Amino acid sequence: MSAQSTALDDDARLMRYARHILLDELGVEGQERLLAARVLIVGAGGLGSPAALYLAAAGVGQLLLVDDDVVELSNLQRQILHTTVGLGRAKAESGRQALLALNPDIQVQALVERLDDVRLRELAAGVDLVLDCCDNFATRHAINRACVATGTPLVSGAAIKFSGQVSVYDLRRDDSPCYCCLFPEADDVEELRCATTGVLGPLLGMVGSVQAAEAIKLIVGMGEPLVGRLLSVDALRMQWHTIRFRRDPACPVCARRGPAAAACSGD
C-alpha cells in the first residue's frame, strides 16, 4: 500500500487507526489529514524519539527526521528510538528503521546533516509542520527564523534536569508570537546541556509526547493549540504551569508581520 494514498480504503488501515477514528473531534477526515501530512522533525534524540514514535503511530504520512549525530551508549537512558544494537549508527537512520518497524504504512526520510539557515528554510517550506526537538538555542532560533519566513507552524520543546517546556508558534496566524518573542537571541545566555547537568529520562517522554499531541491537533485542526502559551513541567514535584505571552512588537524576527502587543502573565 502506498503511503502517498490517503484514502482509508482497506481493513488494515481502518484497524490500525480505529481508536483515532472513534474520536468525534478527529474521525475519518482527521485521520486522512494525518495520512496526507508532511512533518519535519529536527532532532532524533530525547525529545525527537517520543515525538516521532507517536506521529508515526498516528499515521502521519511523511516524516523527515534530521540529525547529524550518532547513537552513543549514554543516549539510551532516554532516546527510545534507538537500541544497543544501533550504537555507532547515525541517529536519523536508526530512527527511520524504528519508525518504519512501528508503522510501515508511512514514509520516513532520514537526513544525516547539520542544517544551516538556507537548508532549514528550504525544508520548512516543503512541510506542513516543524517540530523543534533539538538541544541548543542557536538551532532553535535558526528553526524559528525559517518557520517565520515560510509561515510554517512550529512546535518547540525543551527539557533539562527535571524541567521541561512546550509551546506552539503558528506563524499562519497574525496574532501568534514566534520563539524569539519569548526567548530573545543573546550571546550571553548560559546554556545547560544534558551531558554536564543530567536529565530525567521520562521527562523527555512527557515533553516529546506533548509535542506530538500538539502536532496532531494542528494537522487535524482540532482543539486549542498552545499558541501564546508556554506549558512548563517540574517533574520533581510533578507540577504543570502555563504562562501566557503575546507577540513582541519589537521582535527582530517577526515584527514585520503586522501589529502586535507585548504581554506576559502566569495562570
PDB file of C-alpha atoms in Angstrom:
ATOM      1  CA  MET A   1       0.000   0.000   0.000  1.00  0.00           C
ATOM      2  CA  SER A   2       1.333   3.400  -0.921  1.00  0.00           C
ATOM      3  CA  ALA A   3       1.854   5.881   1.902  1.00  0.00           C
ATOM      4  CA  GLN A   4       1.006   8.558  -0.671  1.00  0.00           C
ATOM      5  CA  SER A   5      -2.619   7.377  -0.757  1.00  0.00           C
ATOM      6  CA  THR A   6      -4.726   8.971   1.940  1.00  0.00           C
ATOM      7  CA  ALA A   7      -7.974   7.060   1.487  1.00  0.00           C
ATOM      8  CA  LEU A   8      -8.911   4.820   4.410  1.00  0.00           C
ATOM      9  CA  ASP A   9      -9.911   2.191   1.911  1.00  0.00           C
ATOM     10  CA  ASP A  10      -8.788  -1.082   3.435  1.00  0.00           C
ATOM     11  CA  ASP A  11      -9.388  -3.020   6.626  1.00  0.00           C
ATOM     12  CA  ALA A  12      -5.767  -2.873   7.805  1.00  0.00           C
ATOM     13  CA  ARG A  13      -5.706   0.930   7.874  1.00  0.00           C
ATOM     14  CA  LEU A  14      -9.129   1.128   9.460  1.00  0.00           C
ATOM     15  CA  MET A  15      -7.994  -1.248  12.186  1.00  0.00           C
ATOM     16  CA  ARG A  16      -4.634   0.463  12.745  1.00  0.00           C
ATOM     17  CA  TYR A  17      -6.198   3.911  13.209  1.00  0.00           C
ATOM     18  CA  ALA A  18      -9.528   2.805  14.693  1.00  0.00           C
ATOM     19  CA  ARG A  19      -9.026   4.481  18.076  1.00  0.00           C
ATOM     20  CA  HIS A  20      -8.396   7.817  16.385  1.00  0.00           C
ATOM     21  CA  ILE A  21     -11.332   7.418  14.020  1.00  0.00           C
ATOM     22  CA  LEU A  22     -13.625   6.819  17.001  1.00  0.00           C
ATOM     23  CA  LEU A  23     -12.850  10.320  18.306  1.00  0.00           C
ATOM     24  CA  ASP A  24     -15.578  12.704  17.154  1.00  0.00           C
ATOM     25  CA  GLU A  25     -13.090  15.570  17.012  1.00  0.00           C
ATOM     26  CA  LEU A  26     -10.796  13.584  14.683  1.00  0.00           C
ATOM     27  CA  GLY A  27     -12.728  10.904  12.797  1.00  0.00           C
ATOM     28  CA  VAL A  28     -12.074   9.698   9.256  1.00  0.00           C
ATOM     29  CA  GLU A  29     -11.467  13.182   7.876  1.00  0.00           C
ATOM     30  CA  GLY A  30      -8.886  13.975  10.537  1.00  0.00           C
ATOM     31  CA  GLN A  31      -7.116  10.664  10.025  1.00  0.00           C
ATOM     32  CA  GLU A  32      -6.918  11.311   6.309  1.00  0.00           C
ATOM     33  CA  ARG A  33      -5.346  14.689   7.050  1.00  0.00           C
ATOM     34  CA  LEU A  34      -2.712  12.920   9.146  1.00  0.00           C
ATOM     35  CA  LEU A  35      -2.032  10.442   6.352  1.00  0.00           C
ATOM     36  CA  ALA A  36      -1.588  13.311   3.903  1.00  0.00           C
ATOM     37  CA  ALA A  37       0.652  15.398   6.197  1.00  0.00           C
ATOM     38  CA  ARG A  38       4.371  16.025   5.857  1.00  0.00           C
ATOM     39  CA  VAL A  39       6.272  16.871   9.061  1.00  0.00           C
ATOM     40  CA  LEU A  40       9.886  17.871   9.687  1.00  0.00           C
ATOM     41  CA  ILE A  41      11.396  16.717  12.994  1.00  0.00           C
ATOM     42  CA  VAL A  42      14.709  18.387  13.841  1.00  0.00           C
ATOM     43  CA  GLY A  43      16.491  16.152  16.331  1.00  0.00           C
ATOM     44  CA  ALA A  44      16.251  12.386  16.793  1.00  0.00           C
ATOM     45  CA  GLY A  45      17.289  12.393  20.453  1.00  0.00           C
ATOM     46  CA  GLY A  46      15.441  12.616  23.741  1.00  0.00           C
ATOM     47  CA  LEU A  47      12.547  14.774  22.501  1.00  0.00           C
ATOM     48  CA  GLY A  48      12.522  13.612  18.906  1.00  0.00           C
ATOM     49  CA  SER A  49      12.271   9.958  19.949  1.00  0.00           C
ATOM     50  CA  PRO A  50       8.826  10.010  21.628  1.00  0.00           C
ATOM     51  CA  ALA A  51       7.514  12.731  19.311  1.00  0.00           C
ATOM     52  CA  ALA A  52       8.466  10.801  16.176  1.00  0.00           C
ATOM     53  CA  LEU A  53       7.190   7.489  17.526  1.00  0.00           C
ATOM     54  CA  TYR A  54       3.766   8.922  18.342  1.00  0.00           C
ATOM     55  CA  LEU A  55       3.500  10.718  14.996  1.00  0.00           C
ATOM     56  CA  ALA A  56       4.475   7.552  13.160  1.00  0.00           C
ATOM     57  CA  ALA A  57       1.974   5.526  15.172  1.00  0.00           C
ATOM     58  CA  ALA A  58      -0.691   8.162  14.436  1.00  0.00           C
ATOM     59  CA  GLY A  59      -0.166   7.695  10.722  1.00  0.00           C
ATOM     60  CA  VAL A  60       1.456  10.967   9.722  1.00  0.00           C
ATOM     61  CA  GLY A  61       2.146  10.137   6.089  1.00  0.00           C
ATOM     62  CA  GLN A  62       5.633  11.585   5.648  1.00  0.00           C
ATOM     63  CA  LEU A  63       8.211  12.251   8.343  1.00  0.00           C
ATOM     64  CA  LEU A  64      11.532  13.961   7.689  1.00  0.00           C
ATOM     65  CA  LEU A  65      13.903  13.081  10.525  1.00  0.00           C
ATOM     66  CA  VAL A  66      17.020  15.252  10.772  1.00  0.00           C
ATOM     67  CA  ASP A  67      20.057  14.621  12.971  1.00  0.00           C
ATOM     68  CA  ASP A  68      23.783  14.634  12.225  1.00  0.00           C
ATOM     69  CA  ASP A  69      24.802  12.753  15.391  1.00  0.00           C
ATOM     70  CA  VAL A  70      25.393   9.033  16.021  1.00  0.00           C
ATOM     71  CA  VAL A  71      23.937   6.754  18.681  1.00  0.00           C
ATOM     72  CA  GLU A  72      26.064   6.551  21.828  1.00  0.00           C
ATOM     73  CA  LEU A  73      25.637   4.401  24.921  1.00  0.00           C
ATOM     74  CA  SER A  74      24.804   7.405  27.107  1.00  0.00           C
ATOM     75  CA  ASN A  75      21.859   8.222  24.800  1.00  0.00           C
ATOM     76  CA  LEU A  76      19.958   5.034  25.562  1.00  0.00           C
ATOM     77  CA  GLN A  77      18.757   6.169  29.016  1.00  0.00           C
ATOM     78  CA  ARG A  78      16.243   8.459  27.287  1.00  0.00           C
ATOM     79  CA  GLN A  79      16.434   8.289  23.476  1.00  0.00           C
ATOM     80  CA  ILE A  80      13.950   5.478  22.979  1.00  0.00           C
ATOM     81  CA  LEU A  81      14.126   5.442  19.168  1.00  0.00           C
ATOM     82  CA  HIS A  82      17.488   3.719  19.472  1.00  0.00           C
ATOM     83  CA  THR A  83      18.751   0.416  20.865  1.00  0.00           C
ATOM     84  CA  THR A  84      22.058  -1.109  21.912  1.00  0.00           C
ATOM     85  CA  VAL A  85      22.494  -2.819  18.540  1.00  0.00           C
ATOM     86  CA  GLY A  86      22.375   0.603  16.886  1.00  0.00           C
ATOM     87  CA  LEU A  87      25.406   2.020  18.694  1.00  0.00           C
ATOM     88  CA  GLY A  88      27.542   3.974  16.265  1.00  0.00           C
ATOM     89  CA  ARG A  89      24.796   4.350  13.660  1.00  0.00           C
ATOM     90  CA  ALA A  90      23.526   7.730  12.512  1.00  0.00           C
ATOM     91  CA  LYS A  91      20.544   8.661  14.686  1.00  0.00           C
ATOM     92  CA  ALA A  92      18.462   9.664  11.680  1.00  0.00           C
ATOM     93  CA  GLU A  93      18.991   6.260  10.055  1.00  0.00           C
ATOM     94  CA  SER A  94      18.463   4.365  13.323  1.00  0.00           C
ATOM     95  CA  GLY A  95      15.300   6.375  13.922  1.00  0.00           C
ATOM     96  CA  ARG A  96      13.995   5.732  10.423  1.00  0.00           C
ATOM     97  CA  GLN A  97      14.357   1.988  10.926  1.00  0.00           C
ATOM     98  CA  ALA A  98      12.483   2.118  14.245  1.00  0.00           C
ATOM     99  CA  LEU A  99       9.648   4.239  12.855  1.00  0.00           C
ATOM    100  CA  LEU A 100       9.113   2.004   9.832  1.00  0.00           C
ATOM    101  CA  ALA A 101       9.166  -1.072  12.059  1.00  0.00           C
ATOM    102  CA  LEU A 102       6.363   0.535  14.066  1.00  0.00           C
ATOM    103  CA  ASN A 103       4.358   1.667  11.037  1.00  0.00           C
ATOM    104  CA  PRO A 104       5.328   0.574   7.511  1.00  0.00           C
ATOM    105  CA  ASP A 105       2.265   2.471   6.250  1.00  0.00           C
ATOM    106  CA  ILE A 106       4.200   5.770   6.257  1.00  0.00           C
ATOM    107  CA  GLN A 107       7.263   7.258   4.584  1.00  0.00           C
ATOM    108  CA  VAL A 108      10.304   8.306   6.615  1.00  0.00           C
ATOM    109  CA  GLN A 109      13.210  10.243   5.161  1.00  0.00           C
ATOM    110  CA  ALA A 110      16.448  10.246   7.171  1.00  0.00           C
ATOM    111  CA  LEU A 111      18.573  13.372   6.757  1.00  0.00           C
ATOM    112  CA  VAL A 112      22.027  12.983   8.290  1.00  0.00           C
ATOM    113  CA  GLU A 113      23.085  16.600   8.148  1.00  0.00           C
ATOM    114  CA  ARG A 114      23.534  19.773  10.163  1.00  0.00           C
ATOM    115  CA  LEU A 115      21.102  22.335   8.820  1.00  0.00           C
ATOM    116  CA  ASP A 116      22.076  25.930   8.071  1.00  0.00           C
ATOM    117  CA  ASP A 117      19.591  28.782   7.602  1.00  0.00           C
ATOM    118  CA  VAL A 118      19.212  28.203   3.865  1.00  0.00           C
ATOM    119  CA  ARG A 119      18.603  24.478   4.200  1.00  0.00           C
ATOM    120  CA  LEU A 120      16.199  24.975   7.117  1.00  0.00           C
ATOM    121  CA  ARG A 121      14.143  27.427   5.102  1.00  0.00           C
ATOM    122  CA  GLU A 122      14.098  25.048   2.142  1.00  0.00           C
ATOM    123  CA  LEU A 123      12.862  22.154   4.290  1.00  0.00           C
ATOM    124  CA  ALA A 124      10.343  24.251   6.256  1.00  0.00           C
ATOM    125  CA  ALA A 125       8.810  25.492   3.007  1.00  0.00           C
ATOM    126  CA  GLY A 126       8.096  21.929   1.921  1.00  0.00           C
ATOM    127  CA  VAL A 127       6.294  20.630   5.027  1.00  0.00           C
ATOM    128  CA  ASP A 128       3.041  21.255   6.872  1.00  0.00           C
ATOM    129  CA  LEU A 129       4.639  21.466  10.314  1.00  0.00           C
ATOM    130  CA  VAL A 130       8.024  21.589  12.040  1.00  0.00           C
ATOM    131  CA  LEU A 131       8.928  20.030  15.389  1.00  0.00           C
ATOM    132  CA  ASP A 132      11.901  21.560  17.162  1.00  0.00           C
ATOM    133  CA  CYS A 133      13.386  18.680  19.149  1.00  0.00           C
ATOM    134  CA  CYS A 134      16.954  19.979  19.233  1.00  0.00           C
ATOM    135  CA  ASP A 135      19.132  20.687  22.263  1.00  0.00           C
ATOM    136  CA  ASN A 136      20.590  24.169  21.778  1.00  0.00           C
ATOM    137  CA  PHE A 137      19.438  27.788  21.475  1.00  0.00           C
ATOM    138  CA  ALA A 138      21.280  28.539  18.238  1.00  0.00           C
ATOM    139  CA  THR A 139      19.437  25.811  16.346  1.00  0.00           C
ATOM    140  CA  ARG A 140      16.101  26.737  17.942  1.00  0.00           C
ATOM    141  CA  HIS A 141      16.477  30.310  16.752  1.00  0.00           C
ATOM    142  CA  ALA A 142      17.502  29.155  13.280  1.00  0.00           C
ATOM    143  CA  ILE A 143      14.433  26.904  13.088  1.00  0.00           C
ATOM    144  CA  ASN A 144      12.250  29.781  14.265  1.00  0.00           C
ATOM    145  CA  ARG A 145      13.619  32.118  11.586  1.00  0.00           C
ATOM    146  CA  ALA A 146      12.896  29.521   8.906  1.00  0.00           C
ATOM    147  CA  CYS A 147       9.348  28.974  10.132  1.00  0.00           C
ATOM    148  CA  VAL A 148       8.623  32.706  10.322  1.00  0.00           C
ATOM    149  CA  ALA A 149       9.979  33.189   6.799  1.00  0.00           C
ATOM    150  CA  THR A 150       7.864  30.351   5.366  1.00  0.00           C
ATOM    151  CA  GLY A 151       4.778  30.731   7.577  1.00  0.00           C
ATOM    152  CA  THR A 152       5.141  27.137   8.797  1.00  0.00           C
ATOM    153  CA  PRO A 153       3.689  26.174  12.213  1.00  0.00           C
ATOM    154  CA  LEU A 154       6.338  25.251  14.778  1.00  0.00           C
ATOM    155  CA  VAL A 155       6.040  23.053  17.872  1.00  0.00           C
ATOM    156  CA  SER A 156       9.036  23.663  20.127  1.00  0.00           C
ATOM    157  CA  GLY A 157      10.067  21.669  23.185  1.00  0.00           C
ATOM    158  CA  ALA A 158      12.969  21.673  25.628  1.00  0.00           C
ATOM    159  CA  ALA A 159      13.962  19.750  28.741  1.00  0.00           C
ATOM    160  CA  ILE A 160      16.856  19.707  31.213  1.00  0.00           C
ATOM    161  CA  LYS A 161      17.317  18.104  34.627  1.00  0.00           C
ATOM    162  CA  PHE A 162      13.700  17.900  35.934  1.00  0.00           C
ATOM    163  CA  SER A 163      12.173  20.807  33.977  1.00  0.00           C
ATOM    164  CA  GLY A 164      10.540  20.849  30.568  1.00  0.00           C
ATOM    165  CA  GLN A 165       8.510  23.194  28.395  1.00  0.00           C
ATOM    166  CA  VAL A 166       6.455  23.216  25.201  1.00  0.00           C
ATOM    167  CA  SER A 167       4.859  25.937  23.089  1.00  0.00           C
ATOM    168  CA  VAL A 168       3.347  26.305  19.625  1.00  0.00           C
ATOM    169  CA  TYR A 169       4.216  29.114  17.242  1.00  0.00           C
ATOM    170  CA  ASP A 170       1.624  29.064  14.456  1.00  0.00           C
ATOM    171  CA  LEU A 171       3.020  31.599  12.017  1.00  0.00           C
ATOM    172  CA  ARG A 172      -0.083  31.333   9.828  1.00  0.00           C
ATOM    173  CA  ARG A 173      -1.853  33.425  12.472  1.00  0.00           C
ATOM    174  CA  ASP A 174      -1.265  37.174  12.642  1.00  0.00           C
ATOM    175  CA  ASP A 175      -1.576  37.142  16.426  1.00  0.00           C
ATOM    176  CA  SER A 176       0.919  34.330  17.020  1.00  0.00           C
ATOM    177  CA  PRO A 177       4.239  35.182  18.676  1.00  0.00           C
ATOM    178  CA  CYS A 178       7.396  33.490  17.465  1.00  0.00           C
ATOM    179  CA  TYR A 179      10.068  31.753  19.540  1.00  0.00           C
ATOM    180  CA  CYS A 180      12.210  34.906  19.558  1.00  0.00           C
ATOM    181  CA  CYS A 181       9.356  36.927  21.110  1.00  0.00           C
ATOM    182  CA  LEU A 182       9.587  34.735  24.207  1.00  0.00           C
ATOM    183  CA  PHE A 183      13.302  33.918  24.169  1.00  0.00           C
ATOM    184  CA  PRO A 184      15.249  36.779  22.527  1.00  0.00           C
ATOM    185  CA  GLU A 185      18.529  35.761  20.961  1.00  0.00           C
ATOM    186  CA  ALA A 186      21.555  36.775  23.038  1.00  0.00           C
ATOM    187  CA  ASP A 187      25.247  35.935  23.085  1.00  0.00           C
ATOM    188  CA  ASP A 188      25.498  35.816  26.880  1.00  0.00           C
ATOM    189  CA  VAL A 189      22.819  33.169  27.536  1.00  0.00           C
ATOM    190  CA  GLU A 190      24.119  30.394  29.773  1.00  0.00           C
ATOM    191  CA  GLU A 191      23.087  27.126  28.148  1.00  0.00           C
ATOM    192  CA  LEU A 192      22.706  23.951  30.200  1.00  0.00           C
ATOM    193  CA  ARG A 193      23.478  20.633  28.494  1.00  0.00           C
ATOM    194  CA  CYS A 194      22.365  17.127  29.440  1.00  0.00           C
ATOM    195  CA  ALA A 195      25.946  15.921  29.132  1.00  0.00           C
ATOM    196  CA  THR A 196      27.038  18.120  32.024  1.00  0.00           C
ATOM    197  CA  THR A 197      23.880  18.645  34.126  1.00  0.00           C
ATOM    198  CA  GLY A 198      21.839  15.487  33.508  1.00  0.00           C
ATOM    199  CA  VAL A 199      18.173  14.956  32.651  1.00  0.00           C
ATOM    200  CA  LEU A 200      15.434  12.631  33.911  1.00  0.00           C
ATOM    201  CA  GLY A 201      14.708  10.151  31.125  1.00  0.00           C
ATOM    202  CA  PRO A 202      10.892  10.056  31.375  1.00  0.00           C
ATOM    203  CA  LEU A 203      10.781  13.875  31.338  1.00  0.00           C
ATOM    204  CA  LEU A 204      11.812  13.771  27.681  1.00  0.00           C
ATOM    205  CA  GLY A 205       8.942  11.376  27.051  1.00  0.00           C
ATOM    206  CA  MET A 206       6.493  13.747  28.727  1.00  0.00           C
ATOM    207  CA  VAL A 207       7.605  16.780  26.731  1.00  0.00           C
ATOM    208  CA  GLY A 208       8.004  14.912  23.433  1.00  0.00           C
ATOM    209  CA  SER A 209       4.549  13.376  23.814  1.00  0.00           C
ATOM    210  CA  VAL A 210       3.012  16.823  24.332  1.00  0.00           C
ATOM    211  CA  GLN A 211       4.791  17.983  21.172  1.00  0.00           C
ATOM    212  CA  ALA A 212       3.271  15.064  19.263  1.00  0.00           C
ATOM    213  CA  ALA A 213      -0.199  15.824  20.647  1.00  0.00           C
ATOM    214  CA  GLU A 214       0.088  19.485  19.631  1.00  0.00           C
ATOM    215  CA  ALA A 215       1.301  18.468  16.172  1.00  0.00           C
ATOM    216  CA  ILE A 216      -1.676  16.153  15.667  1.00  0.00           C
ATOM    217  CA  LYS A 217      -4.065  18.908  16.799  1.00  0.00           C
ATOM    218  CA  LEU A 218      -2.550  21.368  14.320  1.00  0.00           C
ATOM    219  CA  ILE A 219      -2.666  18.918  11.413  1.00  0.00           C
ATOM    220  CA  VAL A 220      -6.252  17.862  12.098  1.00  0.00           C
ATOM    221  CA  GLY A 221      -7.421  21.348  13.067  1.00  0.00           C
ATOM    222  CA  MET A 222      -8.931  20.360  16.400  1.00  0.00           C
ATOM    223  CA  GLY A 223      -8.832  21.729  19.916  1.00  0.00           C
ATOM    224  CA  GLU A 224      -6.873  24.723  21.152  1.00  0.00           C
ATOM    225  CA  PRO A 225      -3.136  24.612  20.410  1.00  0.00           C
ATOM    226  CA  LEU A 226      -0.524  26.104  22.731  1.00  0.00           C
ATOM    227  CA  VAL A 227      -0.266  29.336  20.746  1.00  0.00           C
ATOM    228  CA  GLY A 228       0.697  32.202  23.046  1.00  0.00           C
ATOM    229  CA  ARG A 229       1.055  29.787  25.942  1.00  0.00           C
ATOM    230  CA  LEU A 230       4.198  28.193  27.366  1.00  0.00           C
ATOM    231  CA  LEU A 231       3.400  24.921  29.127  1.00  0.00           C
ATOM    232  CA  SER A 232       6.084  24.001  31.651  1.00  0.00           C
ATOM    233  CA  VAL A 233       6.501  20.966  33.880  1.00  0.00           C
ATOM    234  CA  ASP A 234       8.503  20.387  37.051  1.00  0.00           C
ATOM    235  CA  ALA A 235       8.854  16.608  37.099  1.00  0.00           C
ATOM    236  CA  LEU A 236      10.477  16.576  40.548  1.00  0.00           C
ATOM    237  CA  ARG A 237       7.275  17.947  42.099  1.00  0.00           C
ATOM    238  CA  MET A 238       5.032  16.885  39.179  1.00  0.00           C
ATOM    239  CA  GLN A 239       3.576  20.347  38.730  1.00  0.00           C
ATOM    240  CA  TRP A 240       2.408  21.849  35.437  1.00  0.00           C
ATOM    241  CA  HIS A 241       2.182  25.593  34.869  1.00  0.00           C
ATOM    242  CA  THR A 242       1.086  27.803  31.969  1.00  0.00           C
ATOM    243  CA  ILE A 243       2.477  31.218  31.117  1.00  0.00           C
ATOM    244  CA  ARG A 244       0.602  33.324  28.567  1.00  0.00           C
ATOM    245  CA  PHE A 245       2.562  35.647  26.303  1.00  0.00           C
ATOM    246  CA  ARG A 246       1.982  37.768  23.218  1.00  0.00           C
ATOM    247  CA  ARG A 247       3.941  38.931  20.233  1.00  0.00           C
ATOM    248  CA  ASP A 248       6.754  41.363  20.875  1.00  0.00           C
ATOM    249  CA  PRO A 249       6.138  44.424  18.661  1.00  0.00           C
ATOM    250  CA  ALA A 250       9.912  44.970  18.543  1.00  0.00           C
ATOM    251  CA  CYS A 251      10.831  41.350  17.767  1.00  0.00           C
ATOM    252  CA  PRO A 252      13.658  41.372  15.199  1.00  0.00           C
ATOM    253  CA  VAL A 253      12.313  38.187  13.587  1.00  0.00           C
ATOM    254  CA  CYS A 254       8.534  38.542  13.309  1.00  0.00           C
ATOM    255  CA  ALA A 255       7.678  42.219  13.966  1.00  0.00           C
ATOM    256  CA  ARG A 256       7.324  42.967  10.261  1.00  0.00           C
ATOM    257  CA  ARG A 257       4.266  40.692  10.079  1.00  0.00           C
ATOM    258  CA  GLY A 258       1.975  43.449  11.426  1.00  0.00           C
ATOM    259  CA  PRO A 259       0.576  44.923  14.655  1.00  0.00           C
ATOM    260  CA  ALA A 260       1.430  43.203  17.929  1.00  0.00           C
ATOM    261  CA  ALA A 261       1.218  43.840  21.640  1.00  0.00           C
ATOM    262  CA  ALA A 262       3.679  42.536  24.210  1.00  0.00           C
ATOM    263  CA  ALA A 263       2.479  40.999  27.450  1.00  0.00           C
ATOM    264  CA  CYS A 264       3.192  38.043  29.693  1.00  0.00           C
ATOM    265  CA  SER A 265       1.209  36.548  32.563  1.00  0.00           C
ATOM    266  CA  GLY A 266       1.018  33.321  34.533  1.00  0.00           C
ATOM    267  CA  ASP A 267      -2.080  31.246  35.220  1.00  0.00           C
TER     268      ASP A 267
END
